[in-house]
Tab-separated table of C-alpha atoms in Angstrom:
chain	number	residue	atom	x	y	z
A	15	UNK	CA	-10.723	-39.310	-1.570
A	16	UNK	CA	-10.861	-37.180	1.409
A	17	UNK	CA	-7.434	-35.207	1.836
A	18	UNK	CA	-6.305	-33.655	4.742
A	19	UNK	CA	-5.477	-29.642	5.488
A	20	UNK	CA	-2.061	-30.319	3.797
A	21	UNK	CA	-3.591	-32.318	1.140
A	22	UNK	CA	-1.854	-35.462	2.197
A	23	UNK	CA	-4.861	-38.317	1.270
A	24	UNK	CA	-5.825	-39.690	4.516
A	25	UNK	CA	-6.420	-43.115	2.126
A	26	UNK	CA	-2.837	-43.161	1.666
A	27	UNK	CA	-1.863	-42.828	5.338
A	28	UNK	CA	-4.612	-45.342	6.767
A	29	UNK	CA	-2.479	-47.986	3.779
A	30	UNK	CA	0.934	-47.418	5.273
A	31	UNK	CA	0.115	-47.482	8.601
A	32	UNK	CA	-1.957	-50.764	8.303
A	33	UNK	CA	1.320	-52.995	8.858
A	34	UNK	CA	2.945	-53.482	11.599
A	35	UNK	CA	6.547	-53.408	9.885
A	36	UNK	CA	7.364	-50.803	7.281
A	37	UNK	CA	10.277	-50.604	4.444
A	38	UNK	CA	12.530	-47.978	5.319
A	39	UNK	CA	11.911	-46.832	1.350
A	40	UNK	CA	8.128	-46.124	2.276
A	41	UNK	CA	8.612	-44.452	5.851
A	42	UNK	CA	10.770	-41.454	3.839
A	43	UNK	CA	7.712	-41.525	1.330
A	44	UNK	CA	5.279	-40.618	3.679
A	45	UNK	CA	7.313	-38.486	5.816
A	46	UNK	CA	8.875	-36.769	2.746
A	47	UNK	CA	5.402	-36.663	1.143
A	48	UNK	CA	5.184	-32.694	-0.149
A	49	UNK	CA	8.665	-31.841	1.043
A	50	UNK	CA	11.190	-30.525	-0.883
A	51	UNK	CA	12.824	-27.847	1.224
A	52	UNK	CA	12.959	-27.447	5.218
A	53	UNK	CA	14.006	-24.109	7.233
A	54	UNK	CA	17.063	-23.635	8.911
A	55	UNK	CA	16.938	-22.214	12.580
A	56	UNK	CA	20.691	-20.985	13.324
A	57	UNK	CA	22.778	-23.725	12.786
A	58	UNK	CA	21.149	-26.684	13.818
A	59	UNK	CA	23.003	-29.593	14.727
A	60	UNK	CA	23.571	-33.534	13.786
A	61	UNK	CA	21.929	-36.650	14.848
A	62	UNK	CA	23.584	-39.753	15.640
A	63	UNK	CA	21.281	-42.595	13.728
A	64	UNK	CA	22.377	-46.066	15.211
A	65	UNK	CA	19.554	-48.133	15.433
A	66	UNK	CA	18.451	-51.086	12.765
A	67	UNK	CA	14.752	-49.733	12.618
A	68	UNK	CA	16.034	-46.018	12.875
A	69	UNK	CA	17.302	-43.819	9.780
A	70	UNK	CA	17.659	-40.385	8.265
A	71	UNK	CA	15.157	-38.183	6.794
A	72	UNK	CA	17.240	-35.073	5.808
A	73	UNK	CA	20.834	-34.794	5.975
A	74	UNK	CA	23.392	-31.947	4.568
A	75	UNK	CA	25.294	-32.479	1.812
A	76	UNK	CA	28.356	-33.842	4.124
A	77	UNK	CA	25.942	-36.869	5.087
A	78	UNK	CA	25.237	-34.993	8.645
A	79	UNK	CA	21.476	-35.788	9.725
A	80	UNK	CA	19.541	-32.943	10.565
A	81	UNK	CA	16.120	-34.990	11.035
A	82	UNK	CA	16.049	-38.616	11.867
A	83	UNK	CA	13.227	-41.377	12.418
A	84	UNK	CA	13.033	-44.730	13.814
A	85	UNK	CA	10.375	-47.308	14.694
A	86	UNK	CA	10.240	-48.904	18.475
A	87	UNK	CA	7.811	-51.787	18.662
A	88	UNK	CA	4.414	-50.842	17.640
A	89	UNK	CA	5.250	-46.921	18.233
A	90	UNK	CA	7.809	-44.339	16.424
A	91	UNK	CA	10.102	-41.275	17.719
A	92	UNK	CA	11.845	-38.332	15.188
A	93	UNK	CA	14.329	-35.744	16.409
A	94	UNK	CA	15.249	-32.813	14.565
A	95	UNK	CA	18.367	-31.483	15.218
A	96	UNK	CA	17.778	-27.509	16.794
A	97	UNK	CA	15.513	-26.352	18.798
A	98	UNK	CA	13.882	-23.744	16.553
A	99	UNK	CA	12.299	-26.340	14.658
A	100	UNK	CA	9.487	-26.003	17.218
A	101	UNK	CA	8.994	-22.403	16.883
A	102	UNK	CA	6.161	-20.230	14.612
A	103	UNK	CA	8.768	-18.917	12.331
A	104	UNK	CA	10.652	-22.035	11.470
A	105	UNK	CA	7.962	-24.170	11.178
A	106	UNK	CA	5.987	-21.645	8.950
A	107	UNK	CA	9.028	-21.787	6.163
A	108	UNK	CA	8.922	-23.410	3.086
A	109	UNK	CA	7.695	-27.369	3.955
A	110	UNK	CA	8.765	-27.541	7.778
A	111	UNK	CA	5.331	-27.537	8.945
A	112	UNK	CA	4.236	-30.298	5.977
A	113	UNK	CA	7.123	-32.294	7.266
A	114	UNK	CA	5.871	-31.556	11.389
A	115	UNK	CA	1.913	-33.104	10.270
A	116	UNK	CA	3.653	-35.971	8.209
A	117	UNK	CA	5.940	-36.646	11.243
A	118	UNK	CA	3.018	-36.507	13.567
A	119	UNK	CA	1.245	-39.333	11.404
A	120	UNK	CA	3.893	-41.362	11.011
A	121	UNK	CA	5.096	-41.581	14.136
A	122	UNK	CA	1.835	-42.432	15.636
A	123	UNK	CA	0.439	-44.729	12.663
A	124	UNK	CA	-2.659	-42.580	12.663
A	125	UNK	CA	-4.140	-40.341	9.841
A	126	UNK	CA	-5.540	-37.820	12.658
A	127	UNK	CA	-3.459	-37.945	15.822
A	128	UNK	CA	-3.994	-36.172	19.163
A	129	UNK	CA	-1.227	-34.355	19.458
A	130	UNK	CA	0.666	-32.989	22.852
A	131	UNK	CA	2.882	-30.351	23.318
A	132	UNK	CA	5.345	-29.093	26.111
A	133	UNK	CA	5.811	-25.956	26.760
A	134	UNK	CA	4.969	-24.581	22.984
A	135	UNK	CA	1.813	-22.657	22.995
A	136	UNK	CA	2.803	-21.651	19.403
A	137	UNK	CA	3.218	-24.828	18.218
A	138	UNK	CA	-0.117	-25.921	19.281
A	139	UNK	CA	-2.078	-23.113	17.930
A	140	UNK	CA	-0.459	-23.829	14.290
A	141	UNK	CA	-1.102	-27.427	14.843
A	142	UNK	CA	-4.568	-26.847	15.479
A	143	UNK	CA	-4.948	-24.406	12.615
A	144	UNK	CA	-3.606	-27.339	10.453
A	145	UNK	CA	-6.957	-29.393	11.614
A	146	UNK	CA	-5.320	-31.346	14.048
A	147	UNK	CA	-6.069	-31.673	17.857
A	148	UNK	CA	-3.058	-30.220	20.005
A	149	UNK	CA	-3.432	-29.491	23.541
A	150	UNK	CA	-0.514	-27.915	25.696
A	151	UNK	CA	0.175	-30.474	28.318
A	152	UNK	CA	3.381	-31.543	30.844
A	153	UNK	CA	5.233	-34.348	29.752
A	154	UNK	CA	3.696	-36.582	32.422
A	155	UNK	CA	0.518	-35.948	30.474
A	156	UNK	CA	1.287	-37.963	27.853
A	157	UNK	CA	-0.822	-41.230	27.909
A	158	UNK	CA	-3.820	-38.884	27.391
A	159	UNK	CA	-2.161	-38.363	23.586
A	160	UNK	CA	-1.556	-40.400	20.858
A	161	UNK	CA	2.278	-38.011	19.766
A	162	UNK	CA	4.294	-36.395	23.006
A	163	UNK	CA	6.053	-33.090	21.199
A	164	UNK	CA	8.731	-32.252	23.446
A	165	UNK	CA	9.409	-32.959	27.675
A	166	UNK	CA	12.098	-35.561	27.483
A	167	UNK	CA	14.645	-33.109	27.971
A	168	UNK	CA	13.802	-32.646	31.560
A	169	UNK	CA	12.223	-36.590	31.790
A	170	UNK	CA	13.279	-37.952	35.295
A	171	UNK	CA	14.388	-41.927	34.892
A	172	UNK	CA	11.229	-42.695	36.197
A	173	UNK	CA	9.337	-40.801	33.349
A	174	UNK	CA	11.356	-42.176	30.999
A	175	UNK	CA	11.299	-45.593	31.658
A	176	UNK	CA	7.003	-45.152	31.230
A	177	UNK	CA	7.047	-43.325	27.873
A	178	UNK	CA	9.747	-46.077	26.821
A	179	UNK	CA	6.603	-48.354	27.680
A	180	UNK	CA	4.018	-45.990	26.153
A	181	UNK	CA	6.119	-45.876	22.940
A	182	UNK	CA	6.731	-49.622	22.860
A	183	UNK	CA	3.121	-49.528	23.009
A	184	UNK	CA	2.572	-47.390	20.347
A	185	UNK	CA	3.070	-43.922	21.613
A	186	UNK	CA	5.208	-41.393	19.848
A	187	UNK	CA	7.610	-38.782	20.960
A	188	UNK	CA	8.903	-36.315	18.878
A	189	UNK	CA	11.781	-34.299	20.343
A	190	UNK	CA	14.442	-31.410	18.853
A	191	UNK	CA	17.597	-30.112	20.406
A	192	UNK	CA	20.888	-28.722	18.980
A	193	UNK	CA	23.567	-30.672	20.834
A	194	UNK	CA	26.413	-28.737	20.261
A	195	UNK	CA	24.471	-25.644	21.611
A	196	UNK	CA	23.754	-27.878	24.780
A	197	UNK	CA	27.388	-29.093	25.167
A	198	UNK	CA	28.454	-25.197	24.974
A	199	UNK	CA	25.771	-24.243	27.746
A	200	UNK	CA	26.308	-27.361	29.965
A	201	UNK	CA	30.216	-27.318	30.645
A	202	UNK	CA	31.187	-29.873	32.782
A	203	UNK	CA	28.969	-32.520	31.535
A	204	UNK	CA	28.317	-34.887	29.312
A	205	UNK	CA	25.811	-35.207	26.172
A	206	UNK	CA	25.819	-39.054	26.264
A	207	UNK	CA	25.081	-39.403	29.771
A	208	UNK	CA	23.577	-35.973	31.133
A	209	UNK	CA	21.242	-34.716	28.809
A	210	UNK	CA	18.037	-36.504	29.576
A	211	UNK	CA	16.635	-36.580	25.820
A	212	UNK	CA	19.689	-38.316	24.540
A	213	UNK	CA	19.306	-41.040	27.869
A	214	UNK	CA	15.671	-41.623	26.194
A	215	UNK	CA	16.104	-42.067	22.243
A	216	UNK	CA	18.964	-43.750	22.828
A	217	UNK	CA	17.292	-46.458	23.055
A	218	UNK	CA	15.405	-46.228	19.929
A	219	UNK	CA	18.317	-45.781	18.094
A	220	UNK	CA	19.021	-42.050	18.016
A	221	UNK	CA	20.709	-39.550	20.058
A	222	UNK	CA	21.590	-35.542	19.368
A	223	UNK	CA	25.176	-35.510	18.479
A	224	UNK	CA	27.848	-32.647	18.870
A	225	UNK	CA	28.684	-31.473	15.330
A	226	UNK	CA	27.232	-28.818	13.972
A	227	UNK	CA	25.508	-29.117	9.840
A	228	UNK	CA	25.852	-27.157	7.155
A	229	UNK	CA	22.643	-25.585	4.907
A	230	UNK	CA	22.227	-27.565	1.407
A	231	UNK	CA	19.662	-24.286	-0.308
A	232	UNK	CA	19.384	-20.814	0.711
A	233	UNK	CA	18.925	-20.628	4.562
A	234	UNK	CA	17.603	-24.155	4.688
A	235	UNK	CA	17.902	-28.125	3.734
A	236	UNK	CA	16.354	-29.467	0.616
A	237	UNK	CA	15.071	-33.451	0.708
A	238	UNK	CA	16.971	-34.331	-2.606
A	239	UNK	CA	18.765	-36.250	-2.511
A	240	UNK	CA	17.321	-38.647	-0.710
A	241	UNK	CA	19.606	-39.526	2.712
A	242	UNK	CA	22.685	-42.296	1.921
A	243	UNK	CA	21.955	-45.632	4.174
A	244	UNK	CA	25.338	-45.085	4.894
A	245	UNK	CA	23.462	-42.395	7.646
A	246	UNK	CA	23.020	-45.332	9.788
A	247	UNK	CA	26.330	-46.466	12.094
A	248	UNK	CA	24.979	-50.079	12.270
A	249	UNK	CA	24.691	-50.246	8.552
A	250	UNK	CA	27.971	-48.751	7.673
A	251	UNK	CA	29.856	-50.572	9.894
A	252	UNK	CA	28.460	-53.828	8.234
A	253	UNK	CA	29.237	-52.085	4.894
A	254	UNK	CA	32.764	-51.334	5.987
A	255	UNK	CA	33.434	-54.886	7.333
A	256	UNK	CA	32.375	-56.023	3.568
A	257	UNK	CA	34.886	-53.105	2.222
A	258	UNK	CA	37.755	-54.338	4.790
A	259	UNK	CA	37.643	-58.077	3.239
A	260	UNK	CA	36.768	-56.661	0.016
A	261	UNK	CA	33.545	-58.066	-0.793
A	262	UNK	CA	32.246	-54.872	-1.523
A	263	UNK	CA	34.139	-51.881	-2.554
A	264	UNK	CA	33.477	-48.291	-1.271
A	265	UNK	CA	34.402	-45.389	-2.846
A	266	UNK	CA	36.322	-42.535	-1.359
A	267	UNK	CA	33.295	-40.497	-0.955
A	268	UNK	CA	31.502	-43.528	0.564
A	269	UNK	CA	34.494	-44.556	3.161
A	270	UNK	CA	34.893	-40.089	4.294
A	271	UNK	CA	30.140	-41.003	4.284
A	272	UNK	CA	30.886	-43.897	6.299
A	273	UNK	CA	33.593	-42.749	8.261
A	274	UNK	CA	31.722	-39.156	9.677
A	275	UNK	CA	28.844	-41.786	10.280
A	276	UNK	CA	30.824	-44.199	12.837
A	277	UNK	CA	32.582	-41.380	14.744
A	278	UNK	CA	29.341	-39.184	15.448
A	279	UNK	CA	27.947	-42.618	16.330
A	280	UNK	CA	31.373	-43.742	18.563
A	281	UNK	CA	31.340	-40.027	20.349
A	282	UNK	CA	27.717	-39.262	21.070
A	283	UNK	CA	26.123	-42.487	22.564
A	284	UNK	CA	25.905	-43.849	25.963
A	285	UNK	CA	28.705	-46.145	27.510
A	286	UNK	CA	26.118	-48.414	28.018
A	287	UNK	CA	24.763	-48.776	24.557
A	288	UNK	CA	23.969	-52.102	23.987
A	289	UNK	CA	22.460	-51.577	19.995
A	290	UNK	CA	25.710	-50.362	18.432
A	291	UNK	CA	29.149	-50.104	20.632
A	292	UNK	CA	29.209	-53.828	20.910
A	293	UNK	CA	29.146	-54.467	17.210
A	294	UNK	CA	32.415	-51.967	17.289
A	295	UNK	CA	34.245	-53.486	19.590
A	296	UNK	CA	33.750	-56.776	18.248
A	297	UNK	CA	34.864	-55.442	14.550
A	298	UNK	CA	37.943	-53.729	16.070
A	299	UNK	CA	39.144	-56.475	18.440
A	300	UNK	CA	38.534	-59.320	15.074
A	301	UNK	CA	40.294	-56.746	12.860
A	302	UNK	CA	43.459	-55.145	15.592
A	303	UNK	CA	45.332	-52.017	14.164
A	304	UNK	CA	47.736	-49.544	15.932
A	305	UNK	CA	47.096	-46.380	14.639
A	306	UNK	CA	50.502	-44.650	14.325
A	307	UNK	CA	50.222	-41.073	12.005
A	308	UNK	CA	53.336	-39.729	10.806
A	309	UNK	CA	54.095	-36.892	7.935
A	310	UNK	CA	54.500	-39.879	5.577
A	311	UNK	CA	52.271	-42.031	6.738
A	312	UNK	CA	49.218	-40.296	7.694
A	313	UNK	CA	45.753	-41.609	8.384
A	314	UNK	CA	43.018	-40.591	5.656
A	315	UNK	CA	39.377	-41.706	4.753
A	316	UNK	CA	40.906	-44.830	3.019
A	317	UNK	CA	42.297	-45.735	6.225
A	318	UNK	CA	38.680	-46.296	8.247
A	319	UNK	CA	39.827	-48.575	10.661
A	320	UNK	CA	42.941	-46.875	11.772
A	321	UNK	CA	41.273	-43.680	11.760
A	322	UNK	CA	38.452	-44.978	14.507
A	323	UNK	CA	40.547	-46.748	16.428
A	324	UNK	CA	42.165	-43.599	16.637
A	325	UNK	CA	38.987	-41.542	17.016
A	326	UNK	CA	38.320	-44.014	20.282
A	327	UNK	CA	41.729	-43.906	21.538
A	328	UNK	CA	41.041	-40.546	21.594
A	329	UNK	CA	37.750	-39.860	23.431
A	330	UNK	CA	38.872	-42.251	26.089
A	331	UNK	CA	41.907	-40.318	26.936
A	332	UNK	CA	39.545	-37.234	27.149
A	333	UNK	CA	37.278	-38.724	30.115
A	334	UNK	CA	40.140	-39.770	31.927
A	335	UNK	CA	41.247	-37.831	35.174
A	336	UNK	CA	44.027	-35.791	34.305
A	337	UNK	CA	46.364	-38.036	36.428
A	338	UNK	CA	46.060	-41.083	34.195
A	339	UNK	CA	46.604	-39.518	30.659
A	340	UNK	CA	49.488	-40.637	28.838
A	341	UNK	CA	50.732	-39.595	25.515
A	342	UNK	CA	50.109	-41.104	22.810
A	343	UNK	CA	52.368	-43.274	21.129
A	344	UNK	CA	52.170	-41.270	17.873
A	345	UNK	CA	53.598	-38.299	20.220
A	346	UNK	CA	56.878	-39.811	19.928
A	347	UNK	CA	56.575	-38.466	15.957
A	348	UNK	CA	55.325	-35.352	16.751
A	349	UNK	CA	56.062	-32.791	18.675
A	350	UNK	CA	58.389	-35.593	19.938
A	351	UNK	CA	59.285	-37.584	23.334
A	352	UNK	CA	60.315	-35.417	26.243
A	353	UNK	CA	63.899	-37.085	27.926
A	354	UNK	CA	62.707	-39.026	30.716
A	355	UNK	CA	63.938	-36.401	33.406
A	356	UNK	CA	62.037	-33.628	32.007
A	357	UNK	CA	61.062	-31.751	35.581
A	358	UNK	CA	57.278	-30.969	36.160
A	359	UNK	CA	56.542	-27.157	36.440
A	360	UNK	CA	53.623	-26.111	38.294
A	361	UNK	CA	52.112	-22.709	37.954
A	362	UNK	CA	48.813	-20.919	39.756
A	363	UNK	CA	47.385	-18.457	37.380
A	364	UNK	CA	44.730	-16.226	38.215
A	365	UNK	CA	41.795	-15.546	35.397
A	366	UNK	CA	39.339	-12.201	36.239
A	367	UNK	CA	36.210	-13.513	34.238
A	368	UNK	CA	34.312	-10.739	35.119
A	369	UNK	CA	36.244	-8.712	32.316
């Protein structure tokens, strides 16, 4: 059995990529294959995973995903949540490039892709030493390849719309950003809408989130265990629904699991999501609660529902103009109501940001 530079057998990947439709279980075999242990570049950040064919590959021991996968028609995408995933030093630590070659094959459903990369001329060298054929390309290169490694987060609509085509097709993209990094760097706007990556692999199921993740080994993330299902928003929330009319009980570590799940999911994706803020809105509008938090009455993990209705409640008051926020009805409890002719005050104050 031939075996490739990694010593992944090439016999192996030509029998899981035969099919058309994979179980989840085998798509973290092969990308997992030789993996035990990834590098950590800074902090890197979380990944919202949303989708029904998309899922996580590594998470921290909180249940935040640091790499995530998902299948889009006959084609594949995986995002890995910093930046410095992508660079020599990263990838040459512990089993981050093992994971990079099994990524590139499994997205692409090919034992020997050919491989382009954006604006990486290190990356492609270590591909190629690897055995693989990577070529430095732009982004609107990418029919000419069988994996696109970076671009989208510059990708006009126009590009976007073809490699959502190309993908569909059986393309692959493989992108990495740390979203909390680009939140801090782009004030004023807005990582669901804005950042051009997120407006791509959103609709594959997968966007870069704001939250940050937190190293499972020394300076890195190791593969075991294996990522909860409970990853997934779309799977939680039917897992929650079940918990709710209690035909299946979660335990408290499941419901906090399930709970960090649907609130990176309810924060970081597009207004206009149409695979996953639907089913929400259909659970909370079946299942009304008025979240009301008091000293005595507080809302916990236990309390899922109350705590996202909250969580929404929330997030919609932040993207409102100033004008139209009101206080929340739990304000009444704390700090307390203001009497009704409480005067506005007004005050200019002058900041010297050059200090």
């Amino acid at each position: 059995m031939h075996r490739s530079r990694f010593g992944f057998p090439l016999m192996v990947v030509a029998g899981l990529l035969s099919s058309s439709v994979f179980a989840t279980e085998r798509d973290v075999a092969m990308l997992l294959d030789g993996v035990k242990l990834i590098a950590s570049p800074g902090i890197p950040g979380n990944i919202a995973v949303f989708g029904e064919d998309a899922f996580a590959v590594v998470q921290d021991a909180g249940g935040n995903v640091v790499v995530a996968a998902a299948k889009y028609g006959w084609g594949g995408v995986l995002l890995w949540g910093h930046n410095g995933y992508f660079g020599q030093e990263s990838v040459e630590t512990a089993d981050t490039g093992r994971l990079m070659v099994n990524a590139l094959r499994w997205t692409s459903r090919k034992g020997m892709p050919r491989v382009g990369v954006v604006g990486n001329a290190d990356l492609s060298i270590y591909l190629r030493d690897q055995g693989l054929e990577a070529l430095s390309i732009e982004a609107e290169d990418f029919a000419s390849v069988d994996v696109l490694i970076g671009g989208t987060e510059r990708a006009s609509a126009d590009l976007r719309s073809e490699l959502t085509e190309w993908v569909k097709q059986g393309g692959a993209a493989i992108g990495s950003a740390t979203g909390w990094g680009w939140c801090q760097l782009n004030m004023g706007q807005d990582l669901r809408t804005d950042y051009a990556s997120n407006l791509f692999f959103a609709q594959m199921g997968l966007t870069f989130a704001d939250g940050m993740t937190r190293d499972t080994a020394k300076d890195g993330y190791s593969t075991e265990p294996l990522p909860s299902t409970l990853t997934n928003a779309s799977h939680a929330l039917r897992v929650l629904v079940q918990h709710i009319d209690r035909k299946q009980k979660l335990d408290d570590k499941g419901l906090a699991l399930a709970g960090t799940t649907l609130s990176t999911a309810m924060r970081c994706l597009p207004p206009d999501d149409q695979l996953f803020l639907p089913k929400l809105q259909n659970v909370l509008e079946a299942r009304p609660v008025d979240p009301h938090p008091t000293p005595t009455k507080p809302i916990t993990n236990k309390n899922i529902l109350e705590r996202l209705v909250l969580t929404q409640q929330i997030h919609q008051s932040w993207r409102l103009p100033s004008e139209q926020v009101k206080a929340h009805p739990a304000a009444a409890t704390f700090p307390g109501a203001s009497p009704e002719d409480t005067p506005t005050v007004r005050r200019v104050i002058e900041i010297d940001t050059s200090v």
